[in-house]
Amino acid sequence: MINKKLITLAVASMALLAGCGKLEKGTSHVDPSESDSGKVDTTGRIDRQSYQAVLVDGKYKPNAVRGLTASVLSSPYNASNLENGLVELSKDSYPVDNYLFQEGQILKREDIIAMLTQHSEEAPNGLNPGEGPIIFEQVLEQDFWDKKKERLAGISLGIALNSETKTDGETKNIDDETIVNEGKRIAQGVLERLRSYKGMEKIPVTIGLFKQAKASDIAGGDYFAKATSEKGDKLGEWSDISEEYVALIPGTEDDSIASKDGLVNKYGDFKNSVDDFFPNNSGMSAVACYRDDELQKLTIKIETKYFGETELFNFTQFVGKTAQSVFNLPAELEIQINTLEGTKGTITKALNSDEFNAHAFD
């Protein structure tokens, strides 16, 4: 059980929670009144910007084919952006107040494997080019239920496309024109496969095209286009998506949006303050997410050696106070304090909120 303790900071009030157990995702600050009282059980939701998730027989049902990829070119950074970006992209088609979320349950494992294969006489359902690089790396499905009708009412698909290929140990870039053209062709093929399932003929389907970053890029890839099929095999017009993930590196000069709006400098000030307070940190990294040139989320990870309970509590408090002072921004903020044993502390702030919440875990 998590014991709560409120601490007043000099800059502003911030709730600091310390306890003997890790906080499970989705169990903190959930408003039970947000859950439906009908036949469909839901998780409730943490905030007004998040989906409630569907529970099956009282349990969360994961995607059985999560992480199925065509090669080894993906990365945890790409995987995170693919999943989180698809949730954000879906909100335009399936508003959070009207729809419930469920991880993909429709596409079958054998069909995904077949589609990720290179096309040939032996693999006629393969959507990767028969010759040349592996472009189609992964497909991610997310399902959306109509709250009132309590049934599946929409599907989103994220199509992950490689931006580089490795042949005989040599890495080569795939040009953007090829990624776009192949992505649209692959999306059409995935749609046709989905429509072949019974009952899927008239379910709206939104498809996003995702360009993977290099595996070593901690910023990860981003979505660049989307289209919707209301019914049948035809996709609507493709529209551009303005999404960008930027790794913040203080002291470097570049033309990134994070440099232009001053976020890199703010992060540099924050990093210097934290390093001065606790010099035993083994590293710190930050990634900013922009949509339509507006900062949406800033994620900071602090890697440190193991330290005692009191030290952890004070360090988490200091990090939270410093974040309040430096990051006076409307964007969502997440700061993780990690050791080799896992996450030991977090500081979070919701989008368009002034309230910072800190959690220290024993």
PDB file of C-alpha atoms in Angstrom, residues 35-282:
ATOM      1  CA  SER A  35     -15.991   4.185 -15.118  1.00  0.00           C
ATOM      2  CA  ASP A  36     -19.118   2.998 -16.873  1.00  0.00           C
ATOM      3  CA  SER A  37     -21.651   1.170 -14.729  1.00  0.00           C
ATOM      4  CA  GLY A  38     -22.980  -0.952 -17.615  1.00  0.00           C
ATOM      5  CA  LYS A  39     -21.908  -4.361 -18.876  1.00  0.00           C
ATOM      6  CA  VAL A  40     -18.410  -3.263 -19.902  1.00  0.00           C
ATOM      7  CA  ASP A  41     -15.930  -2.949 -17.058  1.00  0.00           C
ATOM      8  CA  THR A  42     -13.214  -0.305 -17.399  1.00  0.00           C
ATOM      9  CA  THR A  43     -10.095   0.807 -15.602  1.00  0.00           C
ATOM     10  CA  GLY A  44     -11.270   4.352 -14.922  1.00  0.00           C
ATOM     11  CA  ARG A  45      -8.833   7.011 -16.038  1.00  0.00           C
ATOM     12  CA  ILE A  46      -6.063   9.102 -14.574  1.00  0.00           C
ATOM     13  CA  ASP A  47      -6.990  12.369 -16.280  1.00  0.00           C
ATOM     14  CA  ARG A  48      -9.370  13.874 -18.826  1.00  0.00           C
ATOM     15  CA  GLN A  49      -6.857  13.456 -21.659  1.00  0.00           C
ATOM     16  CA  SER A  50      -6.585   9.671 -21.235  1.00  0.00           C
ATOM     17  CA  TYR A  51      -8.697   6.755 -22.445  1.00  0.00           C
ATOM     18  CA  GLN A  52     -10.390   4.357 -20.099  1.00  0.00           C
ATOM     19  CA  ALA A  53      -9.390   0.796 -20.998  1.00  0.00           C
ATOM     20  CA  VAL A  54     -11.752  -2.133 -21.471  1.00  0.00           C
ATOM     21  CA  LEU A  55     -11.476  -4.986 -18.957  1.00  0.00           C
ATOM     22  CA  VAL A  56     -12.376  -8.521 -20.046  1.00  0.00           C
ATOM     23  CA  ASP A  57     -13.718 -10.629 -17.158  1.00  0.00           C
ATOM     24  CA  GLY A  58     -12.250  -8.011 -14.852  1.00  0.00           C
ATOM     25  CA  LYS A  59      -8.773  -8.253 -16.371  1.00  0.00           C
ATOM     26  CA  TYR A  60      -6.714  -6.127 -18.738  1.00  0.00           C
ATOM     27  CA  LYS A  61      -6.186  -7.989 -22.006  1.00  0.00           C
ATOM     28  CA  PRO A  62      -2.824  -7.272 -23.664  1.00  0.00           C
ATOM     29  CA  ASN A  63      -2.021  -7.539 -27.348  1.00  0.00           C
ATOM     30  CA  ALA A  64      -0.875 -11.115 -27.906  1.00  0.00           C
ATOM     31  CA  VAL A  65       1.354 -10.151 -30.855  1.00  0.00           C
ATOM     32  CA  ARG A  66       2.976  -7.057 -29.347  1.00  0.00           C
ATOM     33  CA  GLY A  67       6.589  -6.619 -30.442  1.00  0.00           C
ATOM     34  CA  LEU A  68       6.407  -8.871 -33.508  1.00  0.00           C
ATOM     35  CA  THR A  69       8.904  -7.347 -35.961  1.00  0.00           C
ATOM     36  CA  ALA A  70      10.409  -8.154 -39.363  1.00  0.00           C
ATOM     37  CA  SER A  71      14.041  -7.648 -38.333  1.00  0.00           C
ATOM     38  CA  VAL A  72      16.279  -6.458 -35.507  1.00  0.00           C
ATOM     39  CA  LEU A  73      16.270  -2.833 -36.649  1.00  0.00           C
ATOM     40  CA  SER A  74      13.742  -1.608 -34.092  1.00  0.00           C
ATOM     41  CA  SER A  75      14.557  -0.162 -30.650  1.00  0.00           C
ATOM     42  CA  PRO A  76      12.769   0.543 -27.351  1.00  0.00           C
ATOM     43  CA  TYR A  77      12.688   4.243 -28.309  1.00  0.00           C
ATOM     44  CA  ASN A  78      10.936   3.517 -31.607  1.00  0.00           C
ATOM     45  CA  ALA A  79       8.549   1.066 -29.943  1.00  0.00           C
ATOM     46  CA  SER A  80       7.526   3.609 -27.300  1.00  0.00           C
ATOM     47  CA  ASN A  81       6.857   6.365 -29.833  1.00  0.00           C
ATOM     48  CA  LEU A  82       4.994   3.967 -32.129  1.00  0.00           C
ATOM     49  CA  GLU A  83       2.591   3.030 -29.341  1.00  0.00           C
ATOM     50  CA  ASN A  84       2.159   6.389 -27.604  1.00  0.00           C
ATOM     51  CA  GLY A  85       1.983   8.285 -30.882  1.00  0.00           C
ATOM     52  CA  LEU A  86      -0.786   6.016 -32.159  1.00  0.00           C
ATOM     53  CA  VAL A  87      -2.843   6.712 -29.036  1.00  0.00           C
ATOM     54  CA  GLU A  88      -2.503  10.464 -29.626  1.00  0.00           C
ATOM     55  CA  LEU A  89      -3.230  10.132 -33.338  1.00  0.00           C
ATOM     56  CA  SER A  90      -6.374   8.130 -32.547  1.00  0.00           C
ATOM     57  CA  LYS A  91      -7.887  10.853 -30.381  1.00  0.00           C
ATOM     58  CA  ASP A  92      -8.886  12.796 -33.500  1.00  0.00           C
ATOM     59  CA  SER A  93     -10.932   9.860 -34.804  1.00  0.00           C
ATOM     60  CA  TYR A  94     -12.032   8.405 -31.470  1.00  0.00           C
ATOM     61  CA  PRO A  95     -12.432  11.120 -28.780  1.00  0.00           C
ATOM     62  CA  VAL A  96     -11.563   9.981 -25.249  1.00  0.00           C
ATOM     63  CA  ASP A  97     -14.975  11.009 -23.876  1.00  0.00           C
ATOM     64  CA  ASN A  98     -16.845   8.789 -26.346  1.00  0.00           C
ATOM     65  CA  TYR A  99     -14.584   5.760 -26.771  1.00  0.00           C
ATOM     66  CA  LEU A 100     -12.840   3.137 -24.665  1.00  0.00           C
ATOM     67  CA  PHE A 101      -9.393   1.725 -25.403  1.00  0.00           C
ATOM     68  CA  GLN A 102      -8.349  -1.878 -25.868  1.00  0.00           C
ATOM     69  CA  GLU A 103      -5.050  -3.263 -27.104  1.00  0.00           C
ATOM     70  CA  GLY A 104      -5.339  -4.887 -30.537  1.00  0.00           C
ATOM     71  CA  GLN A 105      -7.266  -8.151 -30.597  1.00  0.00           C
ATOM     72  CA  ILE A 106      -8.198  -8.549 -34.276  1.00  0.00           C
ATOM     73  CA  LEU A 107      -5.100  -9.130 -36.407  1.00  0.00           C
ATOM     74  CA  LYS A 108      -3.869 -12.703 -36.121  1.00  0.00           C
ATOM     75  CA  ARG A 109      -0.270 -13.629 -35.449  1.00  0.00           C
ATOM     76  CA  GLU A 110       0.064 -15.795 -38.550  1.00  0.00           C
ATOM     77  CA  ASP A 111      -1.303 -13.018 -40.760  1.00  0.00           C
ATOM     78  CA  ILE A 112       1.112 -10.445 -39.321  1.00  0.00           C
ATOM     79  CA  ILE A 113       4.045 -12.782 -39.889  1.00  0.00           C
ATOM     80  CA  ALA A 114       2.881 -13.340 -43.461  1.00  0.00           C
ATOM     81  CA  MET A 115       2.558  -9.604 -44.137  1.00  0.00           C
ATOM     82  CA  LEU A 116       6.005  -8.802 -42.715  1.00  0.00           C
ATOM     83  CA  THR A 117       7.611 -11.355 -45.051  1.00  0.00           C
ATOM     84  CA  GLN A 118       9.223 -10.322 -48.333  1.00  0.00           C
ATOM     85  CA  HIS A 119       6.870 -10.938 -51.257  1.00  0.00           C
ATOM     86  CA  SER A 120       7.596 -13.974 -53.401  1.00  0.00           C
ATOM     87  CA  GLU A 121       5.865 -16.894 -55.092  1.00  0.00           C
ATOM     88  CA  GLU A 122       6.232 -18.825 -51.848  1.00  0.00           C
ATOM     89  CA  ALA A 123       5.009 -15.824 -49.797  1.00  0.00           C
ATOM     90  CA  PRO A 124       2.272 -14.178 -51.892  1.00  0.00           C
ATOM     91  CA  ASN A 125       0.872 -12.288 -48.861  1.00  0.00           C
ATOM     92  CA  GLY A 126       4.207 -10.689 -48.034  1.00  0.00           C
ATOM     93  CA  LEU A 127       4.065  -6.891 -48.080  1.00  0.00           C
ATOM     94  CA  ASN A 128       7.788  -6.218 -47.878  1.00  0.00           C
ATOM     95  CA  PRO A 129       9.368  -5.720 -51.316  1.00  0.00           C
ATOM     96  CA  GLY A 130      10.530  -8.960 -52.911  1.00  0.00           C
ATOM     97  CA  GLU A 131      13.892  -7.390 -53.601  1.00  0.00           C
ATOM     98  CA  GLY A 132      15.744  -4.664 -51.751  1.00  0.00           C
ATOM     99  CA  PRO A 133      15.562  -3.562 -48.130  1.00  0.00           C
ATOM    100  CA  ILE A 134      13.126  -4.624 -45.422  1.00  0.00           C
ATOM    101  CA  ILE A 135      10.920  -1.521 -45.110  1.00  0.00           C
ATOM    102  CA  PHE A 136       7.816  -2.822 -43.318  1.00  0.00           C
ATOM    103  CA  GLU A 137       9.096  -3.474 -39.788  1.00  0.00           C
ATOM    104  CA  GLN A 138       5.979  -3.731 -37.617  1.00  0.00           C
ATOM    105  CA  VAL A 139       2.222  -3.195 -37.410  1.00  0.00           C
ATOM    106  CA  LEU A 140       0.600  -2.087 -34.149  1.00  0.00           C
ATOM    107  CA  GLU A 141      -3.160  -2.386 -33.624  1.00  0.00           C
ATOM    108  CA  GLN A 142      -5.286  -0.482 -31.124  1.00  0.00           C
ATOM    109  CA  ASP A 143      -9.042  -1.003 -30.767  1.00  0.00           C
ATOM    110  CA  PHE A 144     -11.698   1.493 -29.676  1.00  0.00           C
ATOM    111  CA  TRP A 145     -15.122   0.720 -28.248  1.00  0.00           C
ATOM    112  CA  ASP A 146     -18.150   2.973 -28.409  1.00  0.00           C
ATOM    113  CA  LYS A 147     -19.001   3.837 -24.794  1.00  0.00           C
ATOM    114  CA  LYS A 148     -22.751   3.912 -25.271  1.00  0.00           C
ATOM    115  CA  LYS A 149     -23.100   0.913 -27.603  1.00  0.00           C
ATOM    116  CA  GLU A 150     -20.442  -1.031 -25.678  1.00  0.00           C
ATOM    117  CA  ARG A 151     -18.909  -2.645 -28.740  1.00  0.00           C
ATOM    118  CA  LEU A 152     -15.963  -2.290 -31.100  1.00  0.00           C
ATOM    119  CA  ALA A 153     -16.417   0.888 -33.153  1.00  0.00           C
ATOM    120  CA  GLY A 154     -12.981   1.762 -34.515  1.00  0.00           C
ATOM    121  CA  ILE A 155      -9.463   0.474 -35.097  1.00  0.00           C
ATOM    122  CA  SER A 156      -6.133   2.277 -35.400  1.00  0.00           C
ATOM    123  CA  LEU A 157      -3.079   0.753 -37.056  1.00  0.00           C
ATOM    124  CA  GLY A 158       0.482   2.035 -36.803  1.00  0.00           C
ATOM    125  CA  ILE A 159       2.727   0.969 -39.695  1.00  0.00           C
ATOM    126  CA  ALA A 160       6.415   1.131 -38.681  1.00  0.00           C
ATOM    127  CA  LEU A 161       8.756   1.765 -41.615  1.00  0.00           C
ATOM    128  CA  ASN A 162      12.528   1.416 -41.495  1.00  0.00           C
ATOM    129  CA  SER A 163      14.692   4.380 -42.443  1.00  0.00           C
ATOM    130  CA  GLU A 164      17.834   2.276 -42.842  1.00  0.00           C
ATOM    131  CA  THR A 165      18.805  -1.240 -43.811  1.00  0.00           C
ATOM    132  CA  LYS A 166      21.743  -3.485 -43.051  1.00  0.00           C
ATOM    133  CA  THR A 167      23.171  -5.700 -45.772  1.00  0.00           C
ATOM    134  CA  ASP A 168      26.337  -7.751 -45.289  1.00  0.00           C
ATOM    135  CA  GLY A 169      27.200  -5.621 -42.267  1.00  0.00           C
ATOM    136  CA  GLU A 170      26.797  -2.363 -44.188  1.00  0.00           C
ATOM    137  CA  THR A 171      24.158   0.177 -43.170  1.00  0.00           C
ATOM    138  CA  LYS A 172      22.356   2.118 -45.893  1.00  0.00           C
ATOM    139  CA  ASN A 173      19.715   4.823 -45.575  1.00  0.00           C
ATOM    140  CA  ILE A 174      16.292   4.461 -47.219  1.00  0.00           C
ATOM    141  CA  ASP A 175      15.206   7.707 -48.876  1.00  0.00           C
ATOM    142  CA  ASP A 176      12.041   9.479 -47.730  1.00  0.00           C
ATOM    143  CA  GLU A 177      10.258   9.129 -51.080  1.00  0.00           C
ATOM    144  CA  THR A 178      10.624   5.362 -50.939  1.00  0.00           C
ATOM    145  CA  ILE A 179       9.424   5.279 -47.319  1.00  0.00           C
ATOM    146  CA  VAL A 180       6.313   7.328 -48.168  1.00  0.00           C
ATOM    147  CA  ASN A 181       5.379   5.422 -51.332  1.00  0.00           C
ATOM    148  CA  GLU A 182       6.034   2.001 -49.841  1.00  0.00           C
ATOM    149  CA  GLY A 183       4.248   2.986 -46.642  1.00  0.00           C
ATOM    150  CA  LYS A 184       1.055   3.861 -48.500  1.00  0.00           C
ATOM    151  CA  ARG A 185       1.218   0.635 -50.502  1.00  0.00           C
ATOM    152  CA  ILE A 186       1.774  -1.443 -47.365  1.00  0.00           C
ATOM    153  CA  ALA A 187      -1.059   0.351 -45.532  1.00  0.00           C
ATOM    154  CA  GLN A 188      -3.447  -0.596 -48.328  1.00  0.00           C
ATOM    155  CA  GLY A 189      -2.378  -4.228 -48.079  1.00  0.00           C
ATOM    156  CA  VAL A 190      -2.811  -4.331 -44.292  1.00  0.00           C
ATOM    157  CA  LEU A 191      -6.273  -2.759 -44.624  1.00  0.00           C
ATOM    158  CA  GLU A 192      -7.346  -5.397 -47.146  1.00  0.00           C
ATOM    159  CA  ARG A 193      -6.133  -8.162 -44.844  1.00  0.00           C
ATOM    160  CA  LEU A 194      -8.085  -6.665 -41.907  1.00  0.00           C
ATOM    161  CA  ARG A 195     -11.236  -6.244 -43.998  1.00  0.00           C
ATOM    162  CA  SER A 196     -11.143  -9.946 -44.885  1.00  0.00           C
ATOM    163  CA  TYR A 197     -12.018 -10.852 -41.274  1.00  0.00           C
ATOM    164  CA  LYS A 198     -15.675 -11.477 -40.537  1.00  0.00           C
ATOM    165  CA  GLY A 199     -17.415  -8.419 -39.100  1.00  0.00           C
ATOM    166  CA  MET A 200     -14.612  -5.998 -40.023  1.00  0.00           C
ATOM    167  CA  GLU A 201     -16.107  -4.806 -43.323  1.00  0.00           C
ATOM    168  CA  LYS A 202     -17.677  -1.618 -41.919  1.00  0.00           C
ATOM    169  CA  ILE A 203     -15.532  -0.796 -38.873  1.00  0.00           C
ATOM    170  CA  PRO A 204     -13.723   2.576 -39.337  1.00  0.00           C
ATOM    171  CA  VAL A 205      -9.955   2.114 -39.573  1.00  0.00           C
ATOM    172  CA  THR A 206      -7.357   4.860 -39.108  1.00  0.00           C
ATOM    173  CA  ILE A 207      -3.813   4.118 -40.291  1.00  0.00           C
ATOM    174  CA  GLY A 208      -0.710   6.075 -39.329  1.00  0.00           C
ATOM    175  CA  LEU A 209       2.663   5.814 -41.085  1.00  0.00           C
ATOM    176  CA  PHE A 210       5.622   5.836 -38.688  1.00  0.00           C
ATOM    177  CA  LYS A 211       9.230   6.439 -39.739  1.00  0.00           C
ATOM    178  CA  GLN A 212      11.631   4.618 -37.469  1.00  0.00           C
ATOM    179  CA  ALA A 213      14.728   6.409 -36.251  1.00  0.00           C
ATOM    180  CA  LYS A 214      18.098   4.723 -36.167  1.00  0.00           C
ATOM    181  CA  ALA A 215      18.318   2.170 -33.378  1.00  0.00           C
ATOM    182  CA  SER A 216      20.895   4.301 -31.547  1.00  0.00           C
ATOM    183  CA  ASP A 217      18.724   7.455 -31.589  1.00  0.00           C
ATOM    184  CA  ILE A 218      17.236   7.933 -28.101  1.00  0.00           C
ATOM    185  CA  ALA A 219      14.620  10.329 -29.482  1.00  0.00           C
ATOM    186  CA  GLY A 220      12.995   7.551 -31.513  1.00  0.00           C
ATOM    187  CA  GLY A 221      10.897   7.856 -34.660  1.00  0.00           C
ATOM    188  CA  ASP A 222       7.645   9.672 -35.397  1.00  0.00           C
ATOM    189  CA  TYR A 223       4.408   9.549 -37.383  1.00  0.00           C
ATOM    190  CA  PHE A 224       4.339  11.530 -40.614  1.00  0.00           C
ATOM    191  CA  ALA A 225       1.017  10.704 -42.335  1.00  0.00           C
ATOM    192  CA  LYS A 226      -2.415   9.215 -41.657  1.00  0.00           C
ATOM    193  CA  ALA A 227      -5.540   8.172 -43.547  1.00  0.00           C
ATOM    194  CA  THR A 228      -8.929   6.683 -42.630  1.00  0.00           C
ATOM    195  CA  SER A 229     -11.159   4.056 -44.211  1.00  0.00           C
ATOM    196  CA  GLU A 230     -14.748   4.367 -43.067  1.00  0.00           C
ATOM    197  CA  LYS A 231     -15.678   1.034 -44.663  1.00  0.00           C
ATOM    198  CA  GLY A 232     -14.483  -1.273 -47.410  1.00  0.00           C
ATOM    199  CA  ASP A 233     -10.990  -1.482 -48.883  1.00  0.00           C
ATOM    200  CA  LYS A 234     -10.609   2.172 -49.868  1.00  0.00           C
ATOM    201  CA  LEU A 235      -8.497   4.561 -47.804  1.00  0.00           C
ATOM    202  CA  GLY A 236      -9.361   8.247 -47.688  1.00  0.00           C
ATOM    203  CA  GLU A 237      -6.942  11.043 -48.522  1.00  0.00           C
ATOM    204  CA  TRP A 238      -3.598  10.981 -46.762  1.00  0.00           C
ATOM    205  CA  SER A 239      -2.872  13.938 -44.500  1.00  0.00           C
ATOM    206  CA  ASP A 240       0.474  15.012 -43.074  1.00  0.00           C
ATOM    207  CA  ILE A 241       1.243  14.695 -39.367  1.00  0.00           C
ATOM    208  CA  SER A 242       3.545  17.219 -37.735  1.00  0.00           C
ATOM    209  CA  GLU A 243       5.224  15.180 -35.009  1.00  0.00           C
ATOM    210  CA  GLU A 244       8.834  15.272 -33.870  1.00  0.00           C
ATOM    211  CA  TYR A 245      10.824  13.772 -31.016  1.00  0.00           C
ATOM    212  CA  VAL A 246      13.993  15.675 -30.123  1.00  0.00           C
ATOM    213  CA  ALA A 247      16.844  14.492 -27.901  1.00  0.00           C
ATOM    214  CA  LEU A 248      18.039  17.427 -25.778  1.00  0.00           C
ATOM    215  CA  ILE A 249      21.825  17.817 -25.685  1.00  0.00           C
ATOM    216  CA  PRO A 250      23.015  20.960 -23.866  1.00  0.00           C
ATOM    217  CA  GLY A 251      26.021  22.729 -25.329  1.00  0.00           C
ATOM    218  CA  THR A 252      25.374  21.700 -28.912  1.00  0.00           C
ATOM    219  CA  GLU A 253      24.300  24.045 -31.673  1.00  0.00           C
ATOM    220  CA  ASP A 254      21.644  22.793 -34.074  1.00  0.00           C
ATOM    221  CA  ASP A 255      18.501  24.035 -35.793  1.00  0.00           C
ATOM    222  CA  SER A 256      16.052  21.820 -33.887  1.00  0.00           C
ATOM    223  CA  ILE A 257      12.818  23.291 -32.614  1.00  0.00           C
ATOM    224  CA  ALA A 258      13.961  22.591 -29.035  1.00  0.00           C
ATOM    225  CA  SER A 259      17.015  24.792 -29.566  1.00  0.00           C
ATOM    226  CA  LYS A 260      14.990  27.569 -31.150  1.00  0.00           C
ATOM    227  CA  ASP A 261      12.366  27.743 -28.380  1.00  0.00           C
ATOM    228  CA  GLY A 262      14.967  27.610 -25.592  1.00  0.00           C
ATOM    229  CA  LEU A 263      14.043  24.190 -24.184  1.00  0.00           C
ATOM    230  CA  VAL A 264      17.589  22.859 -24.622  1.00  0.00           C
ATOM    231  CA  ASN A 265      18.923  25.713 -22.486  1.00  0.00           C
ATOM    232  CA  LYS A 266      16.253  25.133 -19.822  1.00  0.00           C
ATOM    233  CA  TYR A 267      17.169  21.474 -19.680  1.00  0.00           C
ATOM    234  CA  GLY A 268      20.856  22.412 -19.423  1.00  0.00           C
ATOM    235  CA  ASP A 269      20.106  24.609 -16.396  1.00  0.00           C
ATOM    236  CA  PHE A 270      18.083  21.807 -14.815  1.00  0.00           C
ATOM    237  CA  LYS A 271      20.819  19.240 -15.426  1.00  0.00           C
ATOM    238  CA  ASN A 272      23.516  21.466 -13.962  1.00  0.00           C
ATOM    239  CA  SER A 273      21.461  22.113 -10.818  1.00  0.00           C
ATOM    240  CA  VAL A 274      20.764  18.412 -10.271  1.00  0.00           C
ATOM    241  CA  ASP A 275      24.372  17.392 -10.960  1.00  0.00           C
ATOM    242  CA  ASP A 276      25.626  19.983  -8.494  1.00  0.00           C
ATOM    243  CA  PHE A 277      23.270  18.714  -5.803  1.00  0.00           C
ATOM    244  CA  PHE A 278      24.000  15.023  -6.402  1.00  0.00           C
ATOM    245  CA  PRO A 279      27.310  14.428  -8.235  1.00  0.00           C
ATOM    246  CA  ASN A 280      26.933  10.632  -8.081  1.00  0.00           C
ATOM    247  CA  ASN A 281      24.507  10.610 -11.012  1.00  0.00           C
ATOM    248  CA  SER A 282      25.800   8.324 -13.737  1.00  0.00           C
TER     249      SER A 282
END
